[in-house]
Amino acid sequence: MRRAFSGGVIVAAAAVACALAAGCRSGAVEATQGKPEAVTRQVRVAAAERGAMPRRVSVTGTLAAEEQVSLGMKVAGRLSVIEVDLGSRAVKGQVLARLVSTDFQLRVEQAQAALQQARSRLGLPEGAPDARVDPAQTSLVRQASAVLEEARLNRDRSQKLFDDQLVARSTLDAAMAAFQVAEAKYQDALEEILNRQGMLAQRRTELDIAQQQLSDAVLTAPYDGAVRERQASPGQFVASGQPIVTLVRLHPLRLRLAVPERDAAGVREGQEVHLTVEGDEKAYSGRVARLSPVISEGSRTLMVEAEVPNRNGALRPGSFATAEILTSAAQPVLFVPASSIVTFAGIEKVIMVKDGKAVEKRVHTGRRADDRVEILDGIEPGDQVVVEPGNLVAGQAVSVAG
């Protein structure tokens, strides 16, 4: 019985082993039949070419107003009216604010009356110009001159009579003293006229000052611009120079750019600048107008200012701008289509076709212009690179379309 059982076990085990072997052979056959053959992928290629590509320096900056000033009155007074408000546009010479003019008008009238009084003391008729007066033609000097002439005649007459011993010595002395007094009065009259002429000039100046203060009671725009801020209200008493409105010039604007030191050597006055601002898809342009004479030690940058036309006021001072400075209009460089560049883990490369297989080539890229990328090194002119390689990997069989 023990032998028969052992034989049965052996037979059963042999059957199981045969079944497993058959299954393994069947699976191997099926696996061999289902394995796909290597597929050749069709690709498009483009040649690396030399061409002209403008050299640009990409920087960021801020738009600033060409001019900004806080305007105030030259004289103190109470505000009568403010003609503008936040955002108001103004042209040069436009009235922005006025003071109550009553006090200034009264000062003008007072100065006019004082001037007319000074003219009358000089004998100038009303409406005559304030020309320099001849002292000899004034009534005061003519009167003193007549008295002096009379005293001279009396002295000469007394001298002759004294010489003829017809009058006493005291009579001659009195005549000579009278002559000296008349001569002094004549000199005093001349000096008085000169003093009155000086007073006339002073009164004229006082009238000019009063009229200027009346004019200064009106605040006007010094240039075309827009009101950034209103800092006072009608009825408020303002001191001389106290800000009333802040005016900014909107055309042109200043674009202030911090150019890295490595690119600063290529920046020159007059170079074209292209810029865009946040929230505006339109591109604007300007030109480099001013360069700082020094490199900032802290940031290692060169401060550059460009003038940007803004006649329609579309750009606003204070806006953040992204700009490109065109430092060279046409420079020969090696470039490939931008779609041929593959970037992985910060490494840039292109895929080339060699002996029917894909070959990776590491490159260093430079500037980008439209759909082209500058190649600094890694490939040579004429090398064929795959356009839009997608998930193509090195060593994969490829064929060039067309």
Short mmCIF file of C-alpha atoms in Angstrom, two decimals:
data_model
loop_
_atom_site.label_atom_id
_atom_site.label_comp_id
_atom_site.label_asym_id
_atom_site.label_seq_id
_atom_site.Cartn_x
_atom_site.Cartn_y
_atom_site.Cartn_z
CA MET A 1 0.00 0.00 0.00
CA ARG A 2 2.82 2.37 0.86
CA ARG A 3 4.49 1.83 -2.58
CA ALA A 4 1.26 2.37 -4.51
CA PHE A 5 0.68 5.74 -2.72
CA SER A 6 4.19 6.87 -3.46
CA GLY A 7 3.83 6.05 -7.10
CA GLY A 8 0.60 7.99 -7.34
CA VAL A 9 2.17 11.03 -5.78
CA ILE A 10 5.03 10.88 -8.21
CA VAL A 11 2.68 10.61 -11.17
CA ALA A 12 0.58 13.55 -9.95
CA ALA A 13 3.62 15.71 -9.43
CA ALA A 14 4.87 14.91 -12.89
CA ALA A 15 1.54 15.93 -14.37
CA VAL A 16 1.57 19.27 -12.56
CA ALA A 17 5.10 19.96 -13.71
CA CYS A 18 4.17 19.24 -17.31
CA ALA A 19 1.22 21.59 -17.06
CA LEU A 20 3.32 24.38 -15.65
CA ALA A 21 5.94 23.95 -18.33
CA ALA A 22 3.33 24.08 -21.02
CA GLY A 23 1.89 27.22 -19.51
CA CYS A 24 5.30 28.86 -19.40
CA ARG A 25 6.00 28.04 -23.02
CA SER A 26 2.61 29.36 -24.02
CA GLY A 27 3.16 32.63 -22.11
CA ALA A 28 6.60 33.06 -23.63
CA VAL A 29 5.20 32.61 -27.11
CA GLU A 30 2.41 35.06 -26.46
CA ALA A 31 4.85 37.64 -25.01
CA THR A 32 7.10 37.30 -28.02
CA GLN A 33 4.20 37.70 -30.42
CA GLY A 34 2.83 40.83 -28.57
CA LYS A 35 6.13 42.84 -28.36
CA PRO A 36 5.94 45.85 -30.72
CA GLU A 37 8.72 46.60 -33.11
CA ALA A 38 10.73 49.95 -32.71
CA VAL A 39 8.75 52.85 -34.34
CA THR A 40 10.58 55.51 -36.40
CA ARG A 41 9.30 59.04 -35.62
CA GLN A 42 8.99 61.68 -38.29
CA VAL A 43 10.37 65.13 -37.36
CA ARG A 44 10.82 68.52 -38.94
CA VAL A 45 14.20 70.19 -38.88
CA ALA A 46 15.52 73.70 -39.39
CA ALA A 47 19.05 74.91 -39.98
CA ALA A 48 20.89 77.14 -37.55
CA GLU A 49 21.41 80.37 -39.50
CA ARG A 50 23.25 83.63 -39.11
CA GLY A 51 21.18 86.74 -39.31
CA ALA A 52 20.79 90.29 -38.02
CA MET A 53 19.24 90.56 -34.59
CA PRO A 54 18.98 93.83 -32.68
CA ARG A 55 20.76 93.89 -29.32
CA ARG A 56 18.48 94.96 -26.50
CA VAL A 57 18.89 95.55 -22.79
CA SER A 58 15.80 94.52 -20.83
CA VAL A 59 15.21 96.56 -17.66
CA THR A 60 12.38 97.74 -15.45
CA GLY A 61 11.71 101.23 -14.22
CA THR A 62 9.20 103.86 -13.23
CA LEU A 63 7.52 106.63 -15.18
CA ALA A 64 7.87 110.07 -13.62
CA ALA A 65 6.49 113.48 -14.49
CA GLU A 66 8.80 115.78 -16.43
CA GLU A 67 8.00 118.52 -13.91
CA GLN A 68 5.96 118.68 -10.72
CA VAL A 69 5.41 121.75 -8.59
CA SER A 70 3.26 122.77 -5.62
CA LEU A 71 1.79 126.16 -6.50
CA GLY A 72 0.95 128.87 -3.99
CA MET A 73 0.19 132.58 -3.91
CA LYS A 74 3.00 135.14 -3.68
CA VAL A 75 0.84 137.19 -1.31
CA ALA A 76 -1.25 136.26 1.69
CA GLY A 77 -5.03 136.53 1.55
CA ARG A 78 -8.37 134.76 1.61
CA LEU A 79 -9.18 132.36 -1.23
CA SER A 80 -12.10 133.51 -3.30
CA VAL A 81 -12.33 130.61 -5.75
CA ILE A 82 -10.37 127.58 -6.99
CA GLU A 83 -11.04 126.91 -10.64
CA VAL A 84 -9.61 123.34 -10.79
CA ASP A 85 -9.76 120.07 -8.89
CA LEU A 86 -8.08 116.66 -8.83
CA GLY A 87 -7.34 115.50 -12.37
CA SER A 88 -8.22 118.80 -14.05
CA ARG A 89 -6.20 119.59 -17.16
CA ALA A 90 -4.67 123.05 -17.38
CA VAL A 91 -2.86 124.98 -20.09
CA LYS A 92 -0.10 127.50 -19.55
CA GLY A 93 -1.50 130.79 -18.25
CA GLN A 94 -4.86 129.34 -17.21
CA VAL A 95 -6.30 130.72 -13.94
CA LEU A 96 -6.18 128.10 -11.17
CA ALA A 97 -7.25 130.14 -8.12
CA ARG A 98 -8.02 133.71 -6.99
CA LEU A 99 -7.78 135.63 -3.73
CA VAL A 100 -10.32 138.20 -2.57
CA SER A 101 -8.95 141.29 -4.33
CA THR A 102 -10.58 144.13 -2.34
CA ASP A 103 -7.54 144.92 -0.18
CA PHE A 104 -5.17 144.77 -3.13
CA GLN A 105 -7.37 147.07 -5.23
CA LEU A 106 -7.50 149.64 -2.44
CA ARG A 107 -3.71 149.61 -2.16
CA VAL A 108 -3.47 150.31 -5.87
CA GLU A 109 -5.80 153.29 -5.56
CA GLN A 110 -3.85 154.58 -2.56
CA ALA A 111 -0.57 154.32 -4.46
CA GLN A 112 -2.10 156.10 -7.45
CA ALA A 113 -3.19 159.02 -5.26
CA ALA A 114 0.25 159.31 -3.67
CA LEU A 115 1.85 159.26 -7.10
CA GLN A 116 -0.43 162.02 -8.34
CA GLN A 117 0.45 164.11 -5.29
CA ALA A 118 4.17 163.72 -6.01
CA ARG A 119 3.60 164.72 -9.64
CA SER A 120 1.70 167.83 -8.58
CA ARG A 121 4.50 168.97 -6.28
CA LEU A 122 6.80 168.86 -9.29
CA GLY A 123 4.33 170.74 -11.44
CA LEU A 124 3.69 167.87 -13.83
CA PRO A 125 0.31 168.15 -15.56
CA GLU A 126 -2.06 165.19 -15.39
CA GLY A 127 -1.36 162.63 -18.09
CA ALA A 128 2.20 163.85 -18.73
CA PRO A 129 4.92 161.20 -18.63
CA ASP A 130 7.15 160.91 -15.57
CA ALA A 131 10.18 162.25 -17.38
CA ARG A 132 13.02 163.79 -15.41
CA VAL A 133 12.03 167.37 -14.58
CA ASP A 134 14.39 170.31 -15.24
CA PRO A 135 14.74 171.95 -11.78
CA ALA A 136 15.23 175.39 -13.32
CA GLN A 137 11.71 175.21 -14.79
CA THR A 138 9.94 174.52 -11.50
CA SER A 139 8.14 177.31 -9.64
CA LEU A 140 10.11 176.78 -6.45
CA VAL A 141 13.47 177.23 -8.16
CA ARG A 142 12.25 180.14 -10.31
CA GLN A 143 11.11 181.96 -7.19
CA ALA A 144 14.41 181.35 -5.44
CA SER A 145 16.25 182.42 -8.56
CA ALA A 146 14.32 185.74 -8.68
CA VAL A 147 15.10 186.46 -5.04
CA LEU A 148 18.75 185.66 -5.66
CA GLU A 149 18.87 187.99 -8.65
CA GLU A 150 17.29 190.81 -6.63
CA ALA A 151 19.81 190.28 -3.81
CA ARG A 152 22.65 190.35 -6.31
CA LEU A 153 21.46 193.68 -7.74
CA ASN A 154 21.08 195.17 -4.27
CA ARG A 155 24.57 194.06 -3.36
CA ASP A 156 26.07 195.52 -6.51
CA ARG A 157 24.16 198.76 -6.03
CA SER A 158 25.18 199.05 -2.40
CA GLN A 159 28.78 198.33 -3.32
CA LYS A 160 28.78 201.18 -5.87
CA LEU A 161 27.15 203.61 -3.46
CA PHE A 162 29.59 202.62 -0.76
CA ASP A 163 32.47 203.17 -3.13
CA ASP A 164 31.06 206.67 -3.81
CA GLN A 165 30.75 207.17 -0.04
CA LEU A 166 27.02 207.72 -0.36
CA VAL A 167 25.95 204.96 2.07
CA ALA A 168 27.28 203.63 5.29
CA ARG A 169 29.24 200.47 5.64
CA SER A 170 26.33 198.80 7.43
CA THR A 171 24.11 199.19 4.36
CA LEU A 172 26.64 197.34 2.22
CA ASP A 173 26.98 194.61 4.83
CA ALA A 174 23.20 194.15 4.95
CA ALA A 175 23.02 193.86 1.15
CA MET A 176 25.82 191.29 1.04
CA ALA A 177 24.17 189.25 3.82
CA ALA A 178 20.86 189.34 1.98
CA PHE A 179 22.61 188.09 -1.14
CA GLN A 180 24.17 185.16 0.74
CA VAL A 181 20.79 184.22 2.22
CA ALA A 182 19.16 184.32 -1.22
CA GLU A 183 21.95 182.17 -2.65
CA ALA A 184 21.43 179.56 0.09
CA LYS A 185 17.68 179.55 -0.52
CA TYR A 186 18.28 179.00 -4.21
CA GLN A 187 20.50 176.01 -3.45
CA ASP A 188 17.89 174.68 -1.04
CA ALA A 189 15.23 174.99 -3.74
CA LEU A 190 17.34 172.94 -6.14
CA GLU A 191 17.83 170.25 -3.49
CA GLU A 192 14.12 170.24 -2.73
CA ILE A 193 13.29 169.59 -6.37
CA LEU A 194 15.74 166.71 -6.45
CA ASN A 195 14.10 165.34 -3.31
CA ARG A 196 10.67 165.62 -4.91
CA GLN A 197 11.94 163.80 -7.98
CA GLY A 198 13.13 160.98 -5.74
CA MET A 199 9.74 160.93 -4.01
CA LEU A 200 8.06 160.71 -7.40
CA ALA A 201 10.16 157.66 -8.29
CA GLN A 202 9.32 156.09 -4.93
CA ARG A 203 5.59 156.65 -5.44
CA ARG A 204 5.84 155.14 -8.90
CA THR A 205 7.55 152.05 -7.45
CA GLU A 206 4.91 151.78 -4.72
CA LEU A 207 2.21 151.83 -7.39
CA ASP A 208 4.03 149.11 -9.36
CA ILE A 209 4.28 146.96 -6.21
CA ALA A 210 0.58 147.42 -5.46
CA GLN A 211 -0.36 146.50 -9.01
CA GLN A 212 1.96 143.46 -8.86
CA GLN A 213 0.32 142.31 -5.63
CA LEU A 214 -3.07 142.68 -7.28
CA SER A 215 -1.80 140.53 -10.14
CA ASP A 216 -0.29 138.01 -7.71
CA ALA A 217 -3.73 137.53 -6.15
CA VAL A 218 -4.45 135.35 -9.21
CA LEU A 219 -2.71 131.95 -9.47
CA THR A 220 -2.00 130.76 -13.02
CA ALA A 221 -0.52 127.56 -14.47
CA PRO A 222 3.18 127.89 -15.35
CA TYR A 223 2.95 125.13 -17.99
CA ASP A 224 0.54 122.65 -19.56
CA GLY A 225 -0.28 119.86 -17.14
CA ALA A 226 -2.81 118.24 -14.83
CA VAL A 227 -3.73 118.79 -11.20
CA ARG A 228 -2.35 116.03 -9.01
CA GLU A 229 -3.72 117.38 -5.73
CA ARG A 230 -5.83 120.25 -4.40
CA GLN A 231 -4.57 121.40 -1.00
CA ALA A 232 -6.86 124.31 -0.07
CA SER A 233 -10.52 125.35 -0.22
CA PRO A 234 -12.37 128.60 -1.02
CA GLY A 235 -12.75 130.86 2.02
CA GLN A 236 -9.51 129.63 3.57
CA PHE A 237 -6.87 132.20 4.53
CA VAL A 238 -3.58 131.19 2.93
CA ALA A 239 -0.12 132.46 3.71
CA SER A 240 2.41 133.52 1.12
CA GLY A 241 3.81 130.41 -0.56
CA GLN A 242 1.34 127.99 1.05
CA PRO A 243 0.55 125.15 -1.43
CA ILE A 244 -2.86 125.38 -3.05
CA VAL A 245 -2.61 122.89 -5.94
CA THR A 246 0.08 120.51 -7.18
CA LEU A 247 0.54 120.54 -10.96
CA VAL A 248 2.37 117.90 -13.00
CA ARG A 249 3.56 118.06 -16.60
CA LEU A 250 2.35 114.95 -18.48
CA HIS A 251 4.18 115.43 -21.78
CA PRO A 252 6.80 114.20 -22.10
CA LEU A 253 7.32 111.74 -19.25
CA ARG A 254 10.62 110.60 -17.76
CA LEU A 255 11.28 106.88 -17.68
CA ARG A 256 13.85 106.15 -14.97
CA LEU A 257 15.69 102.88 -15.53
CA ALA A 258 18.38 101.09 -13.52
CA VAL A 259 20.62 99.40 -16.10
CA PRO A 260 22.91 96.62 -14.78
CA GLU A 261 26.59 97.45 -14.84
CA ARG A 262 27.37 94.66 -17.33
CA ASP A 263 25.03 96.29 -19.91
CA ALA A 264 25.74 99.93 -19.08
CA ALA A 265 28.66 100.26 -21.52
CA GLY A 266 26.36 99.84 -24.52
CA VAL A 267 23.80 102.47 -23.49
CA ARG A 268 24.08 105.86 -25.19
CA GLU A 269 22.00 109.03 -25.45
CA GLY A 270 19.52 108.96 -28.31
CA GLN A 271 19.02 105.17 -28.32
CA GLU A 272 15.47 103.94 -28.85
CA VAL A 273 13.51 102.58 -25.90
CA HIS A 274 10.40 100.38 -26.12
CA LEU A 275 8.21 99.97 -23.06
CA THR A 276 4.97 98.55 -21.74
CA VAL A 277 3.13 99.32 -18.51
CA GLU A 278 0.99 97.22 -16.23
CA GLY A 279 -2.61 96.92 -17.40
CA ASP A 280 -1.95 98.31 -20.89
CA GLU A 281 -1.14 96.00 -23.79
CA LYS A 282 -0.12 98.87 -26.04
CA ALA A 283 3.60 99.34 -26.65
CA TYR A 284 5.14 102.80 -26.30
CA SER A 285 8.49 104.18 -27.34
CA GLY A 286 10.91 106.90 -26.38
CA ARG A 287 14.60 107.75 -26.45
CA VAL A 288 17.41 107.81 -23.93
CA ALA A 289 17.85 111.44 -22.86
CA ARG A 290 20.14 111.43 -19.81
CA LEU A 291 22.69 109.10 -18.21
CA SER A 292 24.08 109.30 -14.70
CA PRO A 293 27.85 109.92 -14.62
CA VAL A 294 28.38 107.25 -11.94
CA ILE A 295 27.53 103.60 -11.22
CA SER A 296 25.59 103.07 -8.00
CA GLU A 297 27.86 101.18 -5.62
CA GLY A 298 24.99 99.61 -3.73
CA SER A 299 23.03 98.13 -6.65
CA ARG A 300 25.80 98.12 -9.30
CA THR A 301 23.46 99.83 -11.76
CA LEU A 302 23.54 102.92 -13.96
CA MET A 303 20.61 105.33 -13.67
CA VAL A 304 19.24 106.17 -17.12
CA GLU A 305 16.40 108.54 -18.01
CA ALA A 306 14.43 108.28 -21.24
CA GLU A 307 11.91 110.78 -22.56
CA VAL A 308 8.59 109.20 -23.53
CA PRO A 309 6.03 111.24 -25.54
CA ASN A 310 2.61 111.36 -23.86
CA ARG A 311 0.57 113.90 -25.79
CA ASN A 312 -2.77 112.17 -25.21
CA GLY A 313 -2.07 111.50 -21.53
CA ALA A 314 -2.45 107.72 -21.81
CA LEU A 315 0.56 107.10 -19.56
CA ARG A 316 0.50 108.06 -15.89
CA PRO A 317 3.45 109.16 -13.78
CA GLY A 318 4.34 106.59 -11.16
CA SER A 319 3.48 103.59 -13.35
CA PHE A 320 5.76 100.55 -13.33
CA ALA A 321 7.22 99.91 -16.78
CA THR A 322 9.09 97.09 -18.49
CA ALA A 323 11.47 98.47 -21.10
CA GLU A 324 13.98 97.41 -23.69
CA ILE A 325 16.82 99.69 -24.77
CA LEU A 326 17.87 99.07 -28.37
CA THR A 327 21.66 99.28 -28.07
CA SER A 328 22.48 97.86 -31.54
CA ALA A 329 20.09 97.86 -34.47
CA ALA A 330 21.68 95.07 -36.57
CA GLN A 331 24.26 92.62 -35.26
CA PRO A 332 25.02 89.24 -36.97
CA VAL A 333 24.25 86.33 -34.65
CA LEU A 334 23.52 82.58 -34.88
CA PHE A 335 19.89 81.76 -34.20
CA VAL A 336 17.44 78.85 -34.29
CA PRO A 337 13.64 78.66 -34.00
CA ALA A 338 12.48 79.20 -30.43
CA SER A 339 10.40 76.00 -30.61
CA SER A 340 13.56 73.91 -31.03
CA ILE A 341 14.90 74.73 -27.54
CA VAL A 342 14.30 72.07 -24.87
CA THR A 343 14.81 73.07 -21.22
CA PHE A 344 15.15 70.53 -18.41
CA ALA A 345 16.35 71.25 -14.89
CA GLY A 346 17.70 74.61 -16.04
CA ILE A 347 19.75 73.06 -18.86
CA GLU A 348 19.00 74.18 -22.41
CA LYS A 349 19.56 71.86 -25.34
CA VAL A 350 18.53 71.12 -28.90
CA ILE A 351 17.95 67.77 -30.61
CA MET A 352 19.76 67.01 -33.85
CA VAL A 353 19.44 64.09 -36.30
CA LYS A 354 22.51 61.91 -36.82
CA ASP A 355 22.55 58.50 -38.57
CA GLY A 356 18.76 58.24 -38.27
CA LYS A 357 18.70 58.80 -34.52
CA ALA A 358 18.00 61.73 -32.22
CA VAL A 359 21.08 63.29 -30.61
CA GLU A 360 20.94 65.85 -27.80
CA LYS A 361 23.24 68.87 -27.89
CA ARG A 362 23.61 71.30 -25.00
CA VAL A 363 23.55 75.00 -25.93
CA HIS A 364 23.70 78.41 -24.31
CA THR A 365 21.07 80.87 -25.49
CA GLY A 366 21.08 84.65 -25.57
CA ARG A 367 18.44 87.09 -26.70
CA ARG A 368 15.02 86.28 -28.05
CA ALA A 369 13.31 88.12 -30.88
CA ASP A 370 9.87 87.04 -32.03
CA ASP A 371 10.17 83.28 -32.80
CA ARG A 372 13.97 83.16 -32.88
CA VAL A 373 16.56 82.53 -30.17
CA GLU A 374 20.20 83.55 -30.24
CA ILE A 375 22.67 80.67 -29.78
CA LEU A 376 25.88 81.69 -28.04
CA ASP A 377 27.63 78.33 -28.29
CA GLY A 378 26.96 74.61 -28.71
CA ILE A 379 26.20 74.32 -32.42
CA GLU A 380 27.53 75.69 -35.69
CA PRO A 381 25.87 77.47 -38.62
CA GLY A 382 24.07 74.97 -40.85
CA ASP A 383 23.45 72.37 -38.13
CA GLN A 384 19.99 70.83 -38.42
CA VAL A 385 17.90 71.00 -35.26
CA VAL A 386 14.51 69.38 -34.65
CA VAL A 387 11.59 71.81 -34.54
CA GLU A 388 9.03 71.12 -31.80
CA PRO A 389 10.69 67.94 -30.50
CA GLY A 390 8.05 67.34 -27.86
CA ASN A 391 8.89 64.15 -25.87
CA LEU A 392 11.58 63.03 -28.31
CA VAL A 393 14.53 61.48 -26.47
CA ALA A 394 18.12 60.83 -27.40
CA GLY A 395 18.72 57.58 -29.29
CA GLN A 396 15.19 57.36 -30.66
CA ALA A 397 14.94 56.46 -34.36
CA VAL A 398 13.80 59.40 -36.43
CA SER A 399 13.28 60.37 -40.03
CA VAL A 400 13.19 63.84 -41.46
CA ALA A 401 9.83 64.82 -42.97
CA GLY A 402 9.98 66.05 -46.53
#
